Amino acid sequence: LDNDQPLVHVGYVIGLNYENPYINPYQEFQRFKTHPKIRSIFENGKRVSYGARALNEGGFQAIPKLSFPGGCLIGCSAGFLNTPKIKGAHTAMKSGMIAAESIFKLLSKPAKEHTRKGLEPSDYELRIKNSWLWEELYNVRNFRPSFATPLGIFGGIIYTALYFFPFRGREPFTLRNR
C-alpha cells in the first residue's frame, strides 16, 4: 500500500427484511459508490479486498431454544448479534465456550448415566442466560424493533435518543419484533 494515499474502508448494510422483492444489495452498493457526493472518494482508487456477509439480526426477541439432542446453537446461528454495534464475534466466541463447557460436563458423567447418542446439553441455555452475553443482548433488545414502528426510521431515532442512550437497556418495556 502506498503510504501517501489514504486507505478507505466502506461498509453498506441492507436489512434482510426489506419489502422490495427486487432489491439487489450488490447493485445498491454500486449505486451508492457512484453518488456525486461519494464518487470522488473512490476515483483513481485501488480495491485491496472486499467481502459480503448476511447477518442474522432478529435480536433478543428472536433467540430460539438453544439446545437440542446432539448439539446447540451458538454465535450467529443463535442470533447473538449485537445489532447497534453490528458486532457478533465476541458473542460467538463466548457462546462457543459456554457450549463446550456444557458438553464437557455432560460427557464427563459416567457412561451408565447416559447414552452418547443424542445427548442434549440442556444446561447450556441457563449458562447463556447467566452470562454477560445475555445481559448485553438484553440491553439492546429494543434497538432493532424501534425502527419497525409506524414512525419507521424516525421512530428508531427517537427511541435511540430518548431511551437507548440514557437508559442503556434498562427501560421497563420490551418492544415486539414485527
Short mmCIF file of C-alpha atoms in Angstrom, two decimals:
data_model
loop_
_atom_site.label_atom_id
_atom_site.label_comp_id
_atom_site.label_asym_id
_atom_site.label_seq_id
_atom_site.Cartn_x
_atom_site.Cartn_y
_atom_site.Cartn_z
CA LEU A 1 0.00 0.00 0.00
CA ASP A 2 1.14 3.50 -0.77
CA ASN A 3 1.54 5.42 2.48
CA ASP A 4 0.87 8.73 0.74
CA GLN A 5 -2.66 7.66 -0.17
CA PRO A 6 -5.42 7.27 2.41
CA LEU A 7 -6.99 3.88 2.93
CA VAL A 8 -10.80 3.87 2.89
CA HIS A 9 -12.94 1.15 4.49
CA VAL A 10 -16.54 1.10 3.31
CA GLY A 11 -19.47 -0.90 4.62
CA TYR A 12 -23.01 -0.94 3.32
CA VAL A 13 -25.77 -2.58 5.33
CA ILE A 14 -29.16 -3.61 3.98
CA GLY A 15 -31.50 -5.43 6.35
CA LEU A 16 -32.76 -8.76 5.07
CA ASN A 17 -36.32 -7.74 5.97
CA TYR A 18 -36.56 -5.31 3.04
CA GLU A 19 -40.01 -5.03 1.47
CA ASN A 20 -38.97 -4.65 -2.17
CA PRO A 21 -38.54 -8.21 -3.54
CA TYR A 22 -36.48 -6.91 -6.46
CA ILE A 23 -33.83 -5.10 -4.42
CA ASN A 24 -30.30 -6.24 -5.14
CA PRO A 25 -27.86 -5.33 -2.33
CA TYR A 26 -24.87 -5.52 -4.69
CA GLN A 27 -26.46 -3.11 -7.16
CA GLU A 28 -27.50 -0.78 -4.33
CA PHE A 29 -23.90 -0.64 -3.13
CA GLN A 30 -22.68 0.09 -6.67
CA ARG A 31 -25.26 2.86 -6.93
CA PHE A 32 -24.09 4.29 -3.59
CA LYS A 33 -20.47 4.39 -4.78
CA THR A 34 -21.45 6.39 -7.88
CA HIS A 35 -23.40 9.03 -5.94
CA PRO A 36 -21.97 12.51 -6.71
CA LYS A 37 -21.04 13.13 -3.05
CA ILE A 38 -19.31 9.73 -2.70
CA ARG A 39 -17.74 9.14 -6.12
CA SER A 40 -14.75 11.42 -5.52
CA ILE A 41 -13.66 9.26 -2.58
CA PHE A 42 -13.24 6.25 -4.87
CA GLU A 43 -11.88 7.93 -8.01
CA ASN A 44 -8.47 6.55 -9.01
CA GLY A 45 -8.65 4.18 -6.08
CA LYS A 46 -7.42 0.61 -5.96
CA ARG A 47 -9.51 -2.11 -4.36
CA VAL A 48 -7.45 -4.03 -1.83
CA SER A 49 -10.10 -6.52 -0.71
CA TYR A 50 -13.83 -6.97 -0.46
CA GLY A 51 -16.41 -9.25 1.10
CA ALA A 52 -20.07 -9.72 1.89
CA ARG A 53 -21.99 -11.01 4.89
CA ALA A 54 -25.54 -11.99 5.71
CA LEU A 55 -26.30 -11.10 9.31
CA ASN A 56 -28.95 -12.72 11.47
CA GLU A 57 -30.24 -9.65 13.26
CA GLY A 58 -33.63 -10.69 14.60
CA GLY A 59 -32.50 -9.53 18.00
CA PHE A 60 -33.13 -10.70 21.53
CA GLN A 61 -36.81 -11.41 20.86
CA ALA A 62 -35.92 -13.87 18.07
CA ILE A 63 -33.49 -16.09 20.03
CA PRO A 64 -34.75 -19.70 19.68
CA LYS A 65 -34.38 -22.67 22.02
CA LEU A 66 -30.62 -23.05 22.16
CA SER A 67 -30.05 -26.78 22.71
CA PHE A 68 -31.33 -29.92 21.02
CA PRO A 69 -30.41 -33.61 21.10
CA GLY A 70 -26.93 -33.80 19.64
CA GLY A 71 -25.96 -30.12 19.74
CA CYS A 72 -26.60 -26.49 20.47
CA LEU A 73 -26.89 -23.22 18.61
CA ILE A 74 -24.01 -20.78 19.00
CA GLY A 75 -22.98 -17.43 17.56
CA CYS A 76 -24.88 -16.07 14.58
CA SER A 77 -26.92 -19.25 14.18
CA ALA A 78 -28.46 -18.47 17.57
CA GLY A 79 -28.93 -14.79 16.74
CA PHE A 80 -26.25 -13.49 19.12
CA LEU A 81 -25.52 -10.34 17.13
CA ASN A 82 -25.29 -7.01 18.96
CA THR A 83 -27.36 -5.10 16.41
CA PRO A 84 -26.45 -1.48 17.26
CA LYS A 85 -22.74 -2.29 17.11
CA ILE A 86 -23.13 -4.77 14.21
CA LYS A 87 -20.71 -6.97 16.17
CA GLY A 88 -21.00 -10.65 16.94
CA ALA A 89 -17.55 -12.26 17.01
CA HIS A 90 -17.21 -11.79 20.77
CA THR A 91 -20.67 -13.25 21.45
CA ALA A 92 -19.99 -16.14 19.06
CA MET A 93 -16.77 -17.00 20.90
CA LYS A 94 -18.41 -16.73 24.32
CA SER A 95 -21.37 -18.90 23.31
CA GLY A 96 -18.94 -21.46 21.84
CA MET A 97 -17.00 -21.53 25.11
CA ILE A 98 -20.21 -21.97 27.12
CA ALA A 99 -21.37 -24.72 24.74
CA ALA A 100 -18.03 -26.53 25.13
CA GLU A 101 -18.30 -26.32 28.93
CA SER A 102 -21.85 -27.69 28.86
CA ILE A 103 -20.93 -30.54 26.53
CA PHE A 104 -17.78 -31.38 28.50
CA LYS A 105 -19.81 -31.54 31.72
CA LEU A 106 -22.28 -33.87 30.03
CA LEU A 107 -19.61 -36.14 28.55
CA SER A 108 -17.72 -36.28 31.87
CA LYS A 109 -20.57 -38.19 33.50
CA PRO A 110 -20.16 -41.97 33.76
CA ALA A 111 -21.40 -43.78 30.66
CA LYS A 112 -24.11 -45.55 32.71
CA GLU A 113 -25.86 -42.23 33.35
CA HIS A 114 -26.46 -41.50 29.68
CA THR A 115 -26.16 -42.84 26.19
CA ARG A 116 -23.73 -40.96 23.97
CA LYS A 117 -26.25 -40.83 21.13
CA GLY A 118 -28.37 -37.68 21.01
CA LEU A 119 -27.02 -36.02 24.14
CA GLU A 120 -28.62 -32.66 24.83
CA PRO A 121 -26.60 -30.09 26.78
CA SER A 122 -29.74 -28.82 28.49
CA ASP A 123 -27.86 -26.56 30.93
CA TYR A 124 -26.36 -24.60 28.01
CA GLU A 125 -29.33 -22.21 27.80
CA LEU A 126 -29.21 -21.50 31.54
CA ARG A 127 -25.45 -20.87 31.35
CA ILE A 128 -26.02 -18.44 28.46
CA LYS A 129 -28.72 -16.62 30.44
CA ASN A 130 -26.34 -16.27 33.40
CA SER A 131 -23.52 -14.80 31.30
CA TRP A 132 -22.57 -11.29 30.23
CA LEU A 133 -23.61 -12.28 26.69
CA TRP A 134 -27.30 -12.48 27.66
CA GLU A 135 -27.13 -9.19 29.56
CA GLU A 136 -25.51 -7.45 26.58
CA LEU A 137 -28.19 -8.68 24.18
CA TYR A 138 -30.99 -7.88 26.63
CA ASN A 139 -29.74 -4.31 26.98
CA VAL A 140 -30.02 -3.71 23.22
CA ARG A 141 -33.26 -5.70 22.78
CA ASN A 142 -35.39 -2.72 21.71
CA PHE A 143 -32.95 -1.15 19.27
CA ARG A 144 -33.96 -3.02 16.10
CA PRO A 145 -37.72 -3.23 16.83
CA SER A 146 -37.81 0.55 17.40
CA PHE A 147 -37.18 1.04 13.67
CA ALA A 148 -40.19 -1.15 12.79
CA THR A 149 -42.78 1.16 14.36
CA PRO A 150 -45.27 3.13 12.24
CA LEU A 151 -42.80 6.04 12.53
CA GLY A 152 -40.14 3.98 10.71
CA ILE A 153 -36.62 5.34 10.83
CA PHE A 154 -37.82 8.39 12.76
CA GLY A 155 -39.24 6.12 15.47
CA GLY A 156 -35.87 4.39 15.74
CA ILE A 157 -34.04 7.69 16.01
CA ILE A 158 -36.46 8.98 18.64
CA TYR A 159 -36.19 5.75 20.66
CA THR A 160 -32.41 5.82 20.44
CA ALA A 161 -32.27 9.42 21.66
CA LEU A 162 -34.86 9.06 24.45
CA TYR A 163 -34.27 5.52 25.74
CA PHE A 164 -31.27 3.69 24.33
CA PHE A 165 -28.55 6.18 25.21
CA PRO A 166 -29.85 7.40 28.60
CA PHE A 167 -31.14 4.07 29.96
CA ARG A 168 -28.81 1.57 28.23
CA GLY A 169 -31.41 -1.19 28.05
CA ARG A 170 -32.93 -0.69 31.48
CA GLU A 171 -36.21 0.66 30.16
CA PRO A 172 -39.22 -1.10 31.74
CA PHE A 173 -40.63 -2.47 28.47
CA THR A 174 -39.70 -4.71 25.56
CA LEU A 175 -40.83 -3.91 22.04
CA ARG A 176 -42.06 -6.74 19.82
CA ASN A 177 -40.39 -7.68 16.55
CA ARG A 178 -42.64 -7.34 13.52
#
